[in-house]
Amino acid sequence: MARKKEIEETGLYNPYELSWGEKIEFPSTRNLHEYGNRIYNRYPARSVFLVPRAILSQFKDKNIKVLDPFMGSGTTAVETILSGNIPYGLEMDPFARMVAEASSFVFNKGELEEIIALKQEIINNWRKYKPEEKPHLSGVERWFKEGDLESLLRMKKTIICIVPDKYQKFFLVTYADAIKPVSLMERQSLKPYISTKYTKVTKSVDESFEYSFNVHFDALKEMSEHVKIGGAIRWIGTDATDFSSDENAIDLAITSPPYINALDYTRCIKVESALCGTIDNIIANELRQKQVGHERRRNQVIYPVVSTLFQPLFDEIAKKDPQRAQTSLSYFNDIYKNLICVRKVLRPRGEYHIIIGDNTIRDIDIPTHEIISSLAQIAGYEHFGYYKYDIRDHRTSIPRNKAKSKIQIEHVLMLRKV
């Protein structure tokens, strides 16, 4: 009980009291499901909620403005709301924005009862509705047994027709998490994938939706009991490398940006996203052009300071893979642009905490956190703290050629605007 209270209040540590480079140890977060952190927790590469919780617990003033420029599915936003503060964010993926907003909702007792009644109405009536139009996603049928895609589209139509607007994002996120168990796709994979070795036992639409609803509703109920006033996310853009604000009023920024040669998040959840109506073939292609760390961004104009700093590693990687070298260089260029943008919206002496892992590219170790620290100092920050931790629970998996490809340690950079 004391351990649970410590987790709830402080995230288990005080980052401002750690020595430089100190390594801290987290418990397995698989057993720390609570509040909005449980909402759609299969979203790829979700960050550890204990880090923003620990940072925010040290800010005694409430209603501070907290920005996550790579919002993803909303871990920082949830922690911001739980701590009584105001979440700001940027996120390019419309599905991730929907998940982040659903994770941030709180409802009163009467509204929670209405949500339960709506769920039962959906279960009772979804077979009566005509299916929603099939999404414009190439080859979507191949991921399902005959009839299952049509059943899922019937349920989607039922949700759209029955559920009032204020509850729809919650129900769509619940629906999204029910799709993969119905499908032939493996549950944990960095892309839609059907095993050729094992035959998957799929669930019925009813069974999967009911299970997903119960998990998500429990989290929603806990969240609503813990904090009485929800905090709608203030979106200030979609591109973390190119944004501004009318006022330099952000008190604190916390983020976990993508890695070099990043996961293709759009591909990871493209089937769920398409069935929810947030992407199609055209949108998916556009998102890949914008995703930091994606190879399609390697042709951008590079800042001279970034090129100079990364040149020795660029040359080493280019001997083995010129295109991967250019992708890596473009990644740090994007991070530098992000550092500049965040600094502009931070108040004087505002802080930026960045959670990032180092990378290995073509067997060459890239000290990603050190390079970002150097870029931050060039961009106008002081680096006033640094610590790290082992990644206990990798949220997704896919066969890798070498174990070294999996990032094992995350580093937290504590930066302050000067």
Coordinates of C-alpha atoms in Angstrom, one line a residue:
M1 CA 0.0 0.0 0.0
A2 CA 2.9 2.4 0.8
R3 CA 4.5 1.5 -2.5
K4 CA 1.3 2.3 -4.4
K5 CA 0.9 5.6 -2.6
E6 CA 4.5 6.5 -3.5
I7 CA 3.9 5.7 -7.1
E8 CA 0.7 7.8 -7.2
E9 CA 2.3 10.8 -5.5
T10 CA 5.9 10.9 -6.8
G11 CA 6.5 8.3 -9.5
L12 CA 9.0 6.8 -7.1
Y13 CA 11.9 9.3 -7.4
N14 CA 12.8 13.0 -7.4
P15 CA 14.6 13.8 -10.6
Y16 CA 15.9 17.1 -9.2
E17 CA 17.8 15.2 -6.4
L18 CA 19.6 12.7 -8.6
S19 CA 23.3 12.8 -9.3
W20 CA 24.5 13.4 -12.9
G21 CA 24.2 10.2 -14.9
E22 CA 22.5 8.2 -12.0
K23 CA 20.7 5.1 -13.0
I24 CA 17.3 4.5 -11.4
E25 CA 15.2 1.3 -11.4
F26 CA 11.5 1.1 -12.1
P27 CA 9.2 -1.7 -11.3
S28 CA 7.5 -3.5 -14.2
T29 CA 4.9 -1.2 -15.5
R30 CA 2.8 -4.1 -16.7
N31 CA 1.5 -4.3 -13.1
L32 CA 1.0 -0.6 -12.8
H33 CA -2.1 -0.1 -14.8
E34 CA -4.1 2.8 -13.5
Y35 CA -6.2 5.7 -14.7
G36 CA -5.8 6.9 -18.3
N37 CA -2.5 5.1 -18.6
R38 CA -4.6 2.0 -19.3
I39 CA -6.5 3.6 -22.2
Y40 CA -5.4 1.9 -25.4
N41 CA -2.1 0.8 -23.9
R42 CA -1.3 -1.2 -27.0
Y43 CA -0.5 2.0 -28.8
P44 CA 3.1 1.4 -30.2
A45 CA 6.1 2.6 -28.2
R46 CA 4.1 4.1 -25.4
S47 CA 6.4 6.0 -22.9
V48 CA 6.7 5.2 -19.2
F49 CA 4.2 7.3 -17.2
L50 CA 6.5 7.3 -14.1
V51 CA 8.9 9.8 -15.7
P52 CA 6.4 12.7 -16.3
R53 CA 4.7 11.9 -13.0
A54 CA 8.0 12.3 -11.1
I55 CA 8.8 15.5 -12.8
L56 CA 5.3 17.0 -12.3
S57 CA 5.2 16.0 -8.7
Q58 CA 8.0 18.5 -8.0
F59 CA 6.0 21.5 -9.2
K60 CA 3.9 22.6 -6.3
D61 CA 2.0 25.3 -8.2
K62 CA -1.1 24.1 -10.1
N63 CA -2.4 25.2 -13.5
I64 CA 1.1 25.3 -15.0
K65 CA 1.2 24.8 -18.8
V66 CA 2.8 21.5 -19.8
L67 CA 3.7 20.8 -23.5
D68 CA 4.4 17.5 -25.2
P69 CA 5.4 18.2 -28.7
F70 CA 5.5 14.5 -29.6
M71 CA 2.2 13.7 -27.9
G72 CA 1.5 10.3 -29.2
S73 CA -1.3 8.6 -27.3
G74 CA -1.2 11.1 -24.4
T75 CA 0.9 9.8 -21.5
T76 CA 2.2 13.2 -20.6
A77 CA -1.3 14.8 -21.0
V78 CA -2.8 12.3 -18.6
E79 CA -0.2 12.9 -16.0
T80 CA -0.6 16.6 -16.5
I81 CA -4.3 16.4 -15.8
L82 CA -3.8 14.1 -12.8
S83 CA -1.4 16.6 -11.3
G84 CA -3.9 19.5 -11.7
N85 CA -2.1 21.2 -14.6
I86 CA -3.0 22.2 -18.2
P87 CA -1.9 19.9 -21.1
Y88 CA -0.7 21.3 -24.4
G89 CA 0.4 19.2 -27.3
L90 CA 1.3 18.5 -30.9
E91 CA 0.7 15.3 -32.8
M92 CA 0.5 14.6 -36.5
D93 CA -1.4 11.3 -36.4
P94 CA -5.2 11.8 -36.1
F95 CA -5.6 8.3 -34.5
A96 CA -3.0 9.1 -31.8
R97 CA -4.8 12.5 -31.2
M98 CA -8.1 10.6 -30.7
V99 CA -6.5 8.2 -28.3
A100 CA -4.8 11.1 -26.3
E101 CA -8.1 12.9 -26.0
A102 CA -10.0 9.8 -25.0
S103 CA -7.4 9.1 -22.4
S104 CA -7.8 12.6 -20.9
F105 CA -11.6 12.4 -20.5
V106 CA -13.3 12.3 -17.1
F107 CA -17.1 11.9 -16.6
N108 CA -19.5 12.1 -13.6
K109 CA -21.4 9.2 -12.2
G110 CA -24.5 9.8 -14.3
E111 CA -22.4 9.9 -17.5
L112 CA -20.6 6.7 -16.6
E113 CA -23.9 5.0 -16.1
E114 CA -25.0 6.3 -19.5
I115 CA -21.8 4.9 -21.1
I116 CA -22.6 1.4 -19.6
A117 CA -26.2 1.7 -21.0
L118 CA -24.8 2.7 -24.5
K119 CA -22.4 -0.3 -24.5
Q120 CA -25.3 -2.7 -23.9
E121 CA -27.4 -1.0 -26.6
I122 CA -24.5 -1.5 -29.0
I123 CA -24.1 -5.2 -28.1
N124 CA -27.9 -5.7 -28.5
N125 CA -28.3 -3.9 -31.8
W126 CA -25.1 -4.0 -33.9
R127 CA -26.3 -6.8 -36.1
K128 CA -29.3 -4.7 -37.2
Y129 CA -27.2 -2.0 -38.8
K130 CA -25.9 -1.9 -42.4
P131 CA -22.1 -2.0 -42.4
E132 CA -20.1 1.2 -42.5
E133 CA -18.4 1.8 -45.9
K134 CA -15.2 -0.2 -46.2
P135 CA -12.2 2.0 -45.5
H136 CA -10.0 3.1 -48.4
L137 CA -7.0 1.0 -47.3
S138 CA -5.3 -1.3 -49.8
G139 CA -5.7 -5.0 -49.0
V140 CA -7.7 -4.4 -45.8
E141 CA -9.7 -7.6 -46.4
R142 CA -6.6 -9.9 -46.1
W143 CA -6.4 -9.3 -42.4
F144 CA -9.7 -11.0 -41.5
K145 CA -11.6 -14.2 -41.9
E146 CA -14.7 -14.1 -44.1
G147 CA -17.5 -12.1 -42.6
D148 CA -15.4 -10.6 -39.7
L149 CA -14.6 -7.3 -41.4
E150 CA -18.2 -6.8 -42.3
S151 CA -19.2 -7.5 -38.7
L152 CA -16.6 -4.9 -37.4
L153 CA -18.0 -2.4 -39.9
R154 CA -21.5 -3.0 -38.7
M155 CA -20.4 -2.3 -35.1
K156 CA -18.6 0.8 -36.2
K157 CA -21.9 2.0 -37.9
T158 CA -23.8 1.2 -34.7
I159 CA -21.4 3.3 -32.6
I160 CA -21.7 6.3 -35.0
C161 CA -25.5 6.1 -35.0
I162 CA -26.1 5.4 -31.3
V163 CA -23.4 7.1 -29.3
P164 CA -23.6 10.9 -28.6
D165 CA -20.7 13.0 -29.7
K166 CA -19.3 13.5 -26.2
Y167 CA -18.7 9.8 -25.8
Q168 CA -17.8 8.8 -29.4
K169 CA -14.0 9.1 -29.0
F170 CA -14.0 6.8 -26.0
F171 CA -16.2 4.2 -27.8
L172 CA -14.0 4.4 -31.0
V173 CA -10.8 3.9 -29.0
T174 CA -12.5 0.9 -27.3
Y175 CA -13.6 -0.4 -30.7
A176 CA -10.1 0.1 -32.1
D177 CA -8.6 -2.1 -29.4
A178 CA -11.2 -4.8 -30.2
I179 CA -10.1 -5.1 -33.9
K180 CA -6.9 -7.0 -33.6
P181 CA -8.2 -9.9 -31.5
V182 CA -11.0 -10.4 -34.2
S183 CA -8.4 -10.2 -37.0
L184 CA -5.8 -12.7 -38.2
M185 CA -3.0 -10.2 -37.2
E186 CA -0.6 -11.0 -34.4
R187 CA -1.4 -8.9 -31.3
Q188 CA 2.1 -7.5 -30.6
S189 CA 3.9 -6.5 -33.8
L190 CA 5.4 -3.4 -35.3
K191 CA 3.3 -3.9 -38.4
P192 CA 0.2 -5.8 -39.4
Y193 CA 1.5 -9.4 -39.5
I194 CA 0.0 -12.8 -40.0
S195 CA 2.1 -15.6 -38.6
T196 CA 2.9 -18.4 -41.0
K197 CA 4.0 -20.7 -38.2
Y198 CA 1.0 -20.4 -35.8
T199 CA -2.7 -20.4 -36.6
K200 CA -4.3 -17.6 -34.6
V201 CA -7.5 -18.3 -32.7
T202 CA -9.6 -15.2 -33.3
K203 CA -12.3 -13.8 -31.1
S204 CA -15.9 -12.9 -32.0
V205 CA -16.8 -9.3 -32.4
D206 CA -19.1 -9.4 -29.4
E207 CA -16.5 -11.1 -27.2
S208 CA -13.6 -8.8 -28.2
F209 CA -15.7 -5.6 -27.9
E210 CA -17.0 -6.6 -24.5
Y211 CA -13.6 -7.3 -23.2
S212 CA -12.1 -4.1 -24.6
F213 CA -14.9 -2.1 -23.2
N214 CA -14.5 -3.5 -19.7
V215 CA -10.8 -2.7 -19.6
H216 CA -11.2 0.8 -20.9
F217 CA -14.2 1.5 -18.8
D218 CA -12.4 0.5 -15.6
A219 CA -9.6 2.9 -16.5
L220 CA -12.1 5.7 -17.3
K221 CA -13.9 5.1 -14.1
E222 CA -10.7 5.2 -12.0
M223 CA -9.6 8.4 -13.8
S224 CA -13.0 10.0 -13.2
E225 CA -12.9 9.1 -9.5
H226 CA -9.3 10.4 -9.1
V227 CA -9.7 13.8 -10.8
K228 CA -13.0 15.6 -11.1
I229 CA -12.2 18.1 -13.8
G230 CA -10.9 16.8 -17.1
G231 CA -8.3 18.8 -19.0
A232 CA -9.0 19.1 -22.7
I233 CA -5.7 19.1 -24.6
R234 CA -4.8 22.4 -26.1
W235 CA -3.5 21.5 -29.5
I236 CA -1.0 24.0 -30.9
G237 CA -0.2 22.2 -34.1
T238 CA 0.6 18.9 -35.7
D239 CA 4.3 19.3 -36.7
A240 CA 6.8 19.1 -33.8
T241 CA 9.5 20.6 -36.1
D242 CA 7.5 23.7 -37.2
F243 CA 5.2 25.4 -34.8
S244 CA 4.8 28.6 -32.8
S245 CA 2.5 30.2 -30.3
D246 CA 1.2 33.8 -29.7
E247 CA 2.7 33.8 -26.2
N248 CA 5.8 32.4 -24.6
A249 CA 3.9 30.9 -21.7
I250 CA 4.7 27.2 -21.6
D251 CA 6.1 26.4 -18.1
L252 CA 7.4 22.9 -18.8
A253 CA 7.8 20.6 -21.8
I254 CA 8.1 16.8 -21.5
T255 CA 8.4 14.4 -24.4
S256 CA 9.7 11.1 -25.7
P257 CA 10.5 11.8 -29.4
P258 CA 10.8 9.1 -32.1
Y259 CA 14.1 7.3 -32.5
I260 CA 16.4 7.4 -35.6
N261 CA 15.0 5.2 -38.3
A262 CA 11.8 5.3 -36.2
L263 CA 8.9 2.9 -36.0
D264 CA 6.5 3.5 -38.8
Y265 CA 3.7 4.3 -36.4
T266 CA 1.2 4.8 -39.2
R267 CA 1.9 1.3 -40.4
C268 CA 1.8 -0.2 -36.9
I269 CA -1.9 0.7 -36.3
K270 CA -3.0 1.4 -39.9
V271 CA -5.8 -1.2 -39.8
E272 CA -7.3 0.0 -36.5
S273 CA -6.9 3.6 -37.7
A274 CA -8.5 3.0 -41.0
L275 CA -11.5 1.2 -39.5
C276 CA -12.0 4.1 -37.1
G277 CA -12.0 6.5 -40.0
T278 CA -8.9 8.5 -39.1
I279 CA -6.7 7.4 -42.1
D280 CA -6.9 6.1 -45.6
N281 CA -4.2 5.4 -48.3
I282 CA -3.7 9.1 -49.0
I283 CA -3.5 10.2 -45.4
A284 CA -1.1 7.3 -44.5
N285 CA 1.3 8.3 -47.3
E286 CA 1.2 12.0 -46.2
L287 CA 1.9 11.0 -42.6
R288 CA 5.0 9.1 -43.6
Q289 CA 6.4 12.2 -45.3
K290 CA 6.1 14.1 -42.0
Q291 CA 7.2 11.5 -39.4
V292 CA 10.4 12.4 -37.6
G293 CA 13.0 9.6 -38.0
H294 CA 11.4 8.2 -41.2
E295 CA 13.6 7.6 -44.2
R296 CA 11.3 9.8 -46.4
R297 CA 12.5 12.9 -44.6
R298 CA 16.1 12.5 -45.5
N299 CA 16.1 15.1 -48.4
Q300 CA 15.4 18.1 -46.2
V301 CA 17.8 21.2 -46.0
I302 CA 20.2 20.6 -43.1
Y303 CA 21.3 23.3 -40.6
P304 CA 25.1 23.8 -40.9
V305 CA 25.5 23.3 -37.1
V306 CA 23.8 19.9 -37.3
S307 CA 25.9 18.8 -40.3
T308 CA 29.1 19.8 -38.5
L309 CA 28.3 18.1 -35.3
F310 CA 27.2 14.8 -36.9
Q311 CA 29.8 14.7 -39.7
P312 CA 32.2 12.1 -38.1
L313 CA 29.4 9.7 -37.5
F314 CA 27.8 10.5 -40.9
D315 CA 31.0 9.6 -42.7
E316 CA 31.3 6.3 -40.7
I317 CA 27.7 5.2 -41.4
A318 CA 27.9 6.4 -45.1
K319 CA 30.7 3.9 -45.7
K320 CA 28.2 1.1 -45.1
D321 CA 24.9 2.7 -46.0
P322 CA 24.7 6.3 -47.5
Q323 CA 20.9 6.5 -47.4
R324 CA 20.8 5.4 -43.7
A325 CA 23.5 8.0 -43.0
Q326 CA 21.3 10.7 -44.6
T327 CA 18.2 9.5 -42.6
S328 CA 20.2 9.8 -39.4
L329 CA 21.5 13.3 -40.2
S330 CA 17.9 14.4 -41.1
Y331 CA 16.7 13.0 -37.8
F332 CA 19.0 15.2 -35.8
N333 CA 18.1 18.1 -38.0
D334 CA 14.5 17.6 -37.1
I335 CA 15.3 17.3 -33.4
Y336 CA 17.3 20.6 -33.6
K337 CA 14.2 22.3 -35.3
N338 CA 12.1 21.0 -32.5
L339 CA 14.4 22.3 -29.8
I340 CA 14.3 25.8 -31.4
C341 CA 10.4 25.7 -31.6
V342 CA 10.0 24.5 -28.0
R343 CA 12.4 27.2 -26.7
K344 CA 10.4 29.9 -28.4
V345 CA 7.2 28.9 -26.6
L346 CA 8.8 28.3 -23.2
R347 CA 8.6 31.0 -20.6
P348 CA 12.0 32.4 -19.4
R349 CA 13.8 29.6 -17.4
G350 CA 11.2 27.1 -18.6
E351 CA 12.3 23.5 -18.7
Y352 CA 12.4 20.8 -21.4
H353 CA 12.7 17.2 -20.3
I354 CA 13.5 14.8 -23.2
I355 CA 13.3 10.9 -22.8
I356 CA 15.4 9.2 -25.5
G357 CA 17.3 6.0 -26.2
D358 CA 20.6 5.7 -28.1
N359 CA 20.7 3.9 -31.4
T360 CA 22.8 1.4 -33.3
I361 CA 22.9 2.0 -37.1
R362 CA 24.6 -0.6 -39.2
D363 CA 26.5 -1.8 -36.1
I364 CA 27.7 1.7 -35.4
D365 CA 26.7 3.1 -31.9
I366 CA 25.1 6.5 -32.1
P367 CA 25.1 8.4 -28.7
T368 CA 21.8 10.0 -29.5
H369 CA 21.3 11.5 -26.1
E370 CA 24.7 13.2 -26.2
I371 CA 24.1 14.6 -29.6
I372 CA 20.7 16.0 -28.6
S373 CA 22.3 17.5 -25.5
S374 CA 24.9 19.3 -27.6
L375 CA 22.3 20.5 -30.1
A376 CA 20.2 21.8 -27.1
Q377 CA 23.1 23.9 -25.8
I378 CA 23.6 25.4 -29.3
A379 CA 19.8 26.1 -29.5
G380 CA 19.9 28.1 -26.2
Y381 CA 19.4 25.6 -23.3
E382 CA 21.5 24.7 -20.3
H383 CA 21.7 21.0 -19.5
F384 CA 21.2 21.0 -15.8
G385 CA 20.4 17.3 -15.1
Y386 CA 20.7 13.8 -16.6
Y387 CA 19.7 10.3 -15.5
K388 CA 18.8 7.0 -17.1
Y389 CA 16.9 3.7 -16.6
D390 CA 16.6 0.2 -18.1
I391 CA 13.5 -0.4 -20.2
R392 CA 11.8 -3.1 -18.3
D393 CA 8.8 -3.7 -20.6
H394 CA 9.1 -3.4 -24.3
R395 CA 5.6 -2.8 -25.5
T396 CA 5.9 -4.2 -29.0
S397 CA 8.0 -6.9 -30.6
I398 CA 9.1 -8.0 -34.1
P399 CA 11.9 -10.4 -35.2
R400 CA 15.3 -8.5 -35.2
N401 CA 18.4 -9.7 -36.9
K402 CA 20.5 -8.7 -33.9
A403 CA 19.5 -8.3 -30.2
K404 CA 21.6 -5.1 -30.1
S405 CA 18.9 -3.5 -32.3
K406 CA 16.5 -3.3 -29.4
I407 CA 17.1 -0.2 -27.3
Q408 CA 17.6 -1.3 -23.7
I409 CA 18.2 2.0 -21.8
E410 CA 16.4 5.3 -22.0
H411 CA 18.1 8.6 -21.0
V412 CA 16.4 11.7 -19.6
L413 CA 17.8 15.1 -20.4
M414 CA 16.9 18.0 -18.2
L415 CA 17.2 21.2 -20.1
R416 CA 16.4 24.8 -19.1
K417 CA 15.9 27.8 -21.4
V418 CA 18.6 30.4 -21.0

